[in-house]
Amino acid sequence: GIYVCAKCGHELFSSRAKYEHSSPWPAFTETLRGDSVAKREERPGALKVTCGKCGNGLGHEFLNDGPKQGQSRF
């Protein structure tokens, strides 16, 4: 399936990129498209992530915290 922004319906993530993580929120390794989200550095190793269309807050991208070395976790 496709995960979309709750505010505007913009397509964000594919269920193929979802994986189990210890956090209580869904975790993804990548966005659906390059324009799915916008990012800005919040602190070293963590980017603030918003919807690429409407700017709705989506959480963070944690760099090098994915299931494989070098992958990020959204």
mmCIF file of N, CA and C in Angstrom:
data_model
loop_
_atom_site.group_PDB
_atom_site.id
_atom_site.type_symbol
_atom_site.label_atom_id
_atom_site.label_comp_id
_atom_site.label_asym_id
_atom_site.label_seq_id
_atom_site.Cartn_x
_atom_site.Cartn_y
_atom_site.Cartn_z
ATOM 1 N N GLY A 1 0.813 -1.184 0.000
ATOM 2 C CA GLY A 1 0.000 0.000 0.000
ATOM 3 C C GLY A 1 0.859 1.250 0.000
ATOM 4 N N ILE A 2 0.201 2.358 -0.064
ATOM 5 C CA ILE A 2 0.859 3.663 -0.068
ATOM 6 C C ILE A 2 0.419 4.452 1.161
ATOM 7 N N TYR A 3 1.371 5.008 1.879
ATOM 8 C CA TYR A 3 1.089 5.880 3.015
ATOM 9 C C TYR A 3 1.041 7.312 2.503
ATOM 10 N N VAL A 4 0.002 8.049 2.890
ATOM 11 C CA VAL A 4 -0.196 9.413 2.401
ATOM 12 C C VAL A 4 -0.261 10.390 3.572
ATOM 13 N N CYS A 5 -0.083 11.661 3.271
ATOM 14 C CA CYS A 5 -0.191 12.726 4.261
ATOM 15 C C CYS A 5 -1.641 12.786 4.757
ATOM 16 N N ALA A 6 -1.823 12.821 6.056
ATOM 17 C CA ALA A 6 -3.161 12.877 6.652
ATOM 18 C C ALA A 6 -3.860 14.199 6.352
ATOM 19 N N LYS A 7 -3.080 15.231 6.064
ATOM 20 C CA LYS A 7 -3.657 16.551 5.827
ATOM 21 C C LYS A 7 -4.073 16.759 4.371
ATOM 22 N N CYS A 8 -3.230 16.347 3.413
ATOM 23 C CA CYS A 8 -3.517 16.677 2.011
ATOM 24 C C CYS A 8 -3.580 15.468 1.071
ATOM 25 N N GLY A 9 -3.218 14.280 1.548
ATOM 26 C CA GLY A 9 -3.282 13.093 0.711
ATOM 27 C C GLY A 9 -2.077 12.857 -0.187
ATOM 28 N N HIS A 10 -1.038 13.683 -0.075
ATOM 29 C CA HIS A 10 0.185 13.532 -0.888
ATOM 30 C C HIS A 10 0.847 12.196 -0.560
ATOM 31 N N GLU A 11 1.281 11.446 -1.579
ATOM 32 C CA GLU A 11 1.906 10.142 -1.386
ATOM 33 C C GLU A 11 3.308 10.284 -0.793
ATOM 34 N N LEU A 12 3.560 9.552 0.302
ATOM 35 C CA LEU A 12 4.801 9.697 1.054
ATOM 36 C C LEU A 12 5.704 8.464 1.010
ATOM 37 N N PHE A 13 5.167 7.314 1.425
ATOM 38 C CA PHE A 13 5.962 6.104 1.579
ATOM 39 C C PHE A 13 5.219 4.905 1.006
ATOM 40 N N SER A 14 5.978 3.911 0.575
ATOM 41 C CA SER A 14 5.418 2.635 0.127
ATOM 42 C C SER A 14 5.542 1.625 1.267
ATOM 43 N N SER A 15 4.580 0.727 1.366
ATOM 44 C CA SER A 15 4.663 -0.318 2.389
ATOM 45 C C SER A 15 5.877 -1.214 2.146
ATOM 46 N N ARG A 16 6.410 -1.235 0.933
ATOM 47 C CA ARG A 16 7.618 -2.027 0.637
ATOM 48 C C ARG A 16 8.842 -1.493 1.368
ATOM 49 N N ALA A 17 8.819 -0.202 1.738
ATOM 50 C CA ALA A 17 9.944 0.411 2.442
ATOM 51 C C ALA A 17 9.749 0.390 3.964
ATOM 52 N N LYS A 18 8.642 -0.198 4.435
ATOM 53 C CA LYS A 18 8.348 -0.258 5.867
ATOM 54 C C LYS A 18 9.070 -1.447 6.488
ATOM 55 N N TYR A 19 9.526 -1.271 7.734
ATOM 56 C CA TYR A 19 10.168 -2.370 8.438
ATOM 57 C C TYR A 19 9.891 -2.250 9.934
ATOM 58 N N GLU A 20 10.093 -3.342 10.651
ATOM 59 C CA GLU A 20 9.872 -3.363 12.094
ATOM 60 C C GLU A 20 11.002 -2.629 12.802
ATOM 61 N N HIS A 21 10.622 -1.771 13.751
ATOM 62 C CA HIS A 21 11.579 -1.009 14.536
ATOM 63 C C HIS A 21 11.049 -0.918 15.954
ATOM 64 N N SER A 22 11.912 -0.657 16.899
ATOM 65 C CA SER A 22 11.495 -0.606 18.304
ATOM 66 C C SER A 22 10.647 0.616 18.650
ATOM 67 N N SER A 23 10.597 1.615 17.773
ATOM 68 C CA SER A 23 9.776 2.792 18.050
ATOM 69 C C SER A 23 8.300 2.439 17.866
ATOM 70 N N PRO A 24 7.395 3.180 18.510
ATOM 71 C CA PRO A 24 5.966 2.884 18.372
ATOM 72 C C PRO A 24 5.366 3.368 17.049
ATOM 73 N N TRP A 25 6.127 4.071 16.220
ATOM 74 C CA TRP A 25 5.642 4.610 14.960
ATOM 75 C C TRP A 25 6.114 3.751 13.797
ATOM 76 N N PRO A 26 5.421 3.792 12.679
ATOM 77 C CA PRO A 26 5.907 3.069 11.497
ATOM 78 C C PRO A 26 7.290 3.583 11.098
ATOM 79 N N ALA A 27 8.145 2.702 10.635
ATOM 80 C CA ALA A 27 9.498 3.074 10.216
ATOM 81 C C ALA A 27 9.678 2.691 8.746
ATOM 82 N N PHE A 28 10.300 3.608 8.000
ATOM 83 C CA PHE A 28 10.517 3.409 6.566
ATOM 84 C C PHE A 28 11.971 3.690 6.237
ATOM 85 N N THR A 29 12.492 3.039 5.194
ATOM 86 C CA THR A 29 13.878 3.255 4.774
ATOM 87 C C THR A 29 14.010 4.329 3.707
ATOM 88 N N GLU A 30 12.911 4.623 3.003
ATOM 89 C CA GLU A 30 12.983 5.622 1.935
ATOM 90 C C GLU A 30 11.598 6.183 1.639
ATOM 91 N N THR A 31 11.584 7.329 0.989
ATOM 92 C CA THR A 31 10.327 7.936 0.568
ATOM 93 C C THR A 31 9.889 7.338 -0.763
ATOM 94 N N LEU A 32 8.642 7.571 -1.113
ATOM 95 C CA LEU A 32 8.115 7.042 -2.372
ATOM 96 C C LEU A 32 8.766 7.721 -3.576
ATOM 97 N N ARG A 33 8.881 9.043 -3.520
ATOM 98 C CA ARG A 33 9.501 9.827 -4.604
ATOM 99 C C ARG A 33 10.405 10.897 -3.990
ATOM 100 N N GLY A 34 11.193 11.516 -4.817
ATOM 101 C CA GLY A 34 12.086 12.571 -4.344
ATOM 102 C C GLY A 34 11.364 13.778 -3.776
ATOM 103 N N ASP A 35 10.145 14.046 -4.264
ATOM 104 C CA ASP A 35 9.406 15.213 -3.775
ATOM 105 C C ASP A 35 8.346 14.840 -2.739
ATOM 106 N N SER A 36 8.380 13.608 -2.232
ATOM 107 C CA SER A 36 7.381 13.187 -1.251
ATOM 108 C C SER A 36 7.480 13.995 0.040
ATOM 109 N N VAL A 37 8.706 14.299 0.459
ATOM 110 C CA VAL A 37 8.910 15.041 1.700
ATOM 111 C C VAL A 37 9.918 16.158 1.499
ATOM 112 N N ALA A 38 9.904 17.101 2.436
ATOM 113 C CA ALA A 38 10.933 18.132 2.523
ATOM 114 C C ALA A 38 11.684 17.885 3.827
ATOM 115 N N LYS A 39 12.968 18.207 3.847
ATOM 116 C CA LYS A 39 13.791 17.939 5.029
ATOM 117 C C LYS A 39 14.619 19.166 5.376
ATOM 118 N N ARG A 40 14.861 19.332 6.677
ATOM 119 C CA ARG A 40 15.808 20.357 7.125
ATOM 120 C C ARG A 40 16.507 19.817 8.364
ATOM 121 N N GLU A 41 17.786 20.161 8.491
ATOM 122 C CA GLU A 41 18.540 19.653 9.634
ATOM 123 C C GLU A 41 18.004 20.247 10.919
ATOM 124 N N GLU A 42 17.717 19.389 11.880
ATOM 125 C CA GLU A 42 17.257 19.837 13.191
ATOM 126 C C GLU A 42 18.383 19.728 14.210
ATOM 127 N N ARG A 43 19.128 18.630 14.115
ATOM 128 C CA ARG A 43 20.299 18.415 14.964
ATOM 129 C C ARG A 43 21.177 17.384 14.247
ATOM 130 N N PRO A 44 22.434 17.243 14.640
ATOM 131 C CA PRO A 44 23.291 16.264 13.964
ATOM 132 C C PRO A 44 22.657 14.865 13.999
ATOM 133 N N GLY A 45 22.538 14.257 12.839
ATOM 134 C CA GLY A 45 21.994 12.918 12.730
ATOM 135 C C GLY A 45 20.490 12.828 12.623
ATOM 136 N N ALA A 46 19.808 13.988 12.680
ATOM 137 C CA ALA A 46 18.341 13.975 12.598
ATOM 138 C C ALA A 46 17.838 15.154 11.767
ATOM 139 N N LEU A 47 17.017 14.851 10.786
ATOM 140 C CA LEU A 47 16.420 15.865 9.932
ATOM 141 C C LEU A 47 14.930 15.956 10.244
ATOM 142 N N LYS A 48 14.400 17.157 10.322
ATOM 143 C CA LYS A 48 12.962 17.357 10.474
ATOM 144 C C LYS A 48 12.330 17.093 9.117
ATOM 145 N N VAL A 49 11.253 16.293 9.079
ATOM 146 C CA VAL A 49 10.617 15.894 7.829
ATOM 147 C C VAL A 49 9.191 16.426 7.792
ATOM 148 N N THR A 50 8.830 17.051 6.665
ATOM 149 C CA THR A 50 7.478 17.558 6.453
ATOM 150 C C THR A 50 6.960 17.065 5.105
ATOM 151 N N CYS A 51 5.649 17.104 4.920
ATOM 152 C CA CYS A 51 5.050 16.733 3.644
ATOM 153 C C CYS A 51 5.616 17.633 2.552
ATOM 154 N N GLY A 52 5.982 17.044 1.440
ATOM 155 C CA GLY A 52 6.549 17.800 0.331
ATOM 156 C C GLY A 52 5.549 18.695 -0.371
ATOM 157 N N LYS A 53 4.255 18.501 -0.112
ATOM 158 C CA LYS A 53 3.227 19.313 -0.759
ATOM 159 C C LYS A 53 2.684 20.402 0.164
ATOM 160 N N CYS A 54 2.261 20.029 1.380
ATOM 161 C CA CYS A 54 1.575 21.006 2.245
ATOM 162 C C CYS A 54 2.377 21.448 3.461
ATOM 163 N N GLY A 55 3.504 20.776 3.746
ATOM 164 C CA GLY A 55 4.338 21.165 4.884
ATOM 165 C C GLY A 55 3.906 20.578 6.215
ATOM 166 N N ASN A 56 2.939 19.675 6.224
ATOM 167 C CA ASN A 56 2.493 19.032 7.457
ATOM 168 C C ASN A 56 3.659 18.276 8.100
ATOM 169 N N GLY A 57 3.829 18.406 9.404
ATOM 170 C CA GLY A 57 4.916 17.739 10.110
ATOM 171 C C GLY A 57 4.759 16.233 10.116
ATOM 172 N N LEU A 58 5.835 15.514 9.763
ATOM 173 C CA LEU A 58 5.803 14.054 9.691
ATOM 174 C C LEU A 58 6.755 13.390 10.669
ATOM 175 N N GLY A 59 7.588 14.146 11.326
ATOM 176 C CA GLY A 59 8.549 13.561 12.262
ATOM 177 C C GLY A 59 9.964 13.809 11.810
ATOM 178 N N HIS A 60 10.785 12.765 11.825
ATOM 179 C CA HIS A 60 12.209 12.912 11.556
ATOM 180 C C HIS A 60 12.733 11.829 10.622
ATOM 181 N N GLU A 61 13.875 12.137 10.033
ATOM 182 C CA GLU A 61 14.706 11.140 9.365
ATOM 183 C C GLU A 61 15.950 11.008 10.227
ATOM 184 N N PHE A 62 16.203 9.799 10.716
ATOM 185 C CA PHE A 62 17.374 9.542 11.530
ATOM 186 C C PHE A 62 18.427 8.900 10.631
ATOM 187 N N LEU A 63 19.508 9.621 10.434
ATOM 188 C CA LEU A 63 20.557 9.190 9.516
ATOM 189 C C LEU A 63 21.315 7.988 10.068
ATOM 190 N N ASN A 64 21.600 7.026 9.207
ATOM 191 C CA ASN A 64 22.360 5.820 9.559
ATOM 192 C C ASN A 64 21.722 5.043 10.713
ATOM 193 N N ASP A 65 20.376 5.021 10.770
ATOM 194 C CA ASP A 65 19.663 4.293 11.817
ATOM 195 C C ASP A 65 18.668 3.302 11.209
ATOM 196 N N GLY A 66 18.876 2.949 9.947
ATOM 197 C CA GLY A 66 17.986 2.008 9.279
ATOM 198 C C GLY A 66 18.369 0.572 9.555
ATOM 199 N N PRO A 67 17.679 -0.370 8.928
ATOM 200 C CA PRO A 67 17.947 -1.787 9.178
ATOM 201 C C PRO A 67 19.289 -2.269 8.612
ATOM 202 N N LYS A 68 19.829 -1.559 7.634
ATOM 203 C CA LYS A 68 21.132 -1.902 7.065
ATOM 204 C C LYS A 68 22.075 -0.728 7.243
ATOM 205 N N GLN A 69 23.363 -1.000 7.305
ATOM 206 C CA GLN A 69 24.353 0.044 7.479
ATOM 207 C C GLN A 69 24.218 1.082 6.370
ATOM 208 N N GLY A 70 24.226 2.355 6.740
ATOM 209 C CA GLY A 70 24.141 3.450 5.785
ATOM 210 C C GLY A 70 22.729 3.876 5.439
ATOM 211 N N GLN A 71 21.709 3.112 5.854
ATOM 212 C CA GLN A 71 20.320 3.490 5.576
ATOM 213 C C GLN A 71 19.803 4.420 6.657
ATOM 214 N N SER A 72 18.866 5.259 6.250
ATOM 215 C CA SER A 72 18.192 6.139 7.204
ATOM 216 C C SER A 72 16.878 5.505 7.640
ATOM 217 N N ARG A 73 16.329 6.046 8.732
ATOM 218 C CA ARG A 73 15.015 5.628 9.216
ATOM 219 C C ARG A 73 14.111 6.837 9.258
ATOM 220 N N PHE A 74 12.972 6.733 8.584
ATOM 221 C CA PHE A 74 11.959 7.782 8.633
ATOM 222 C C PHE A 74 10.929 7.375 9.656
#
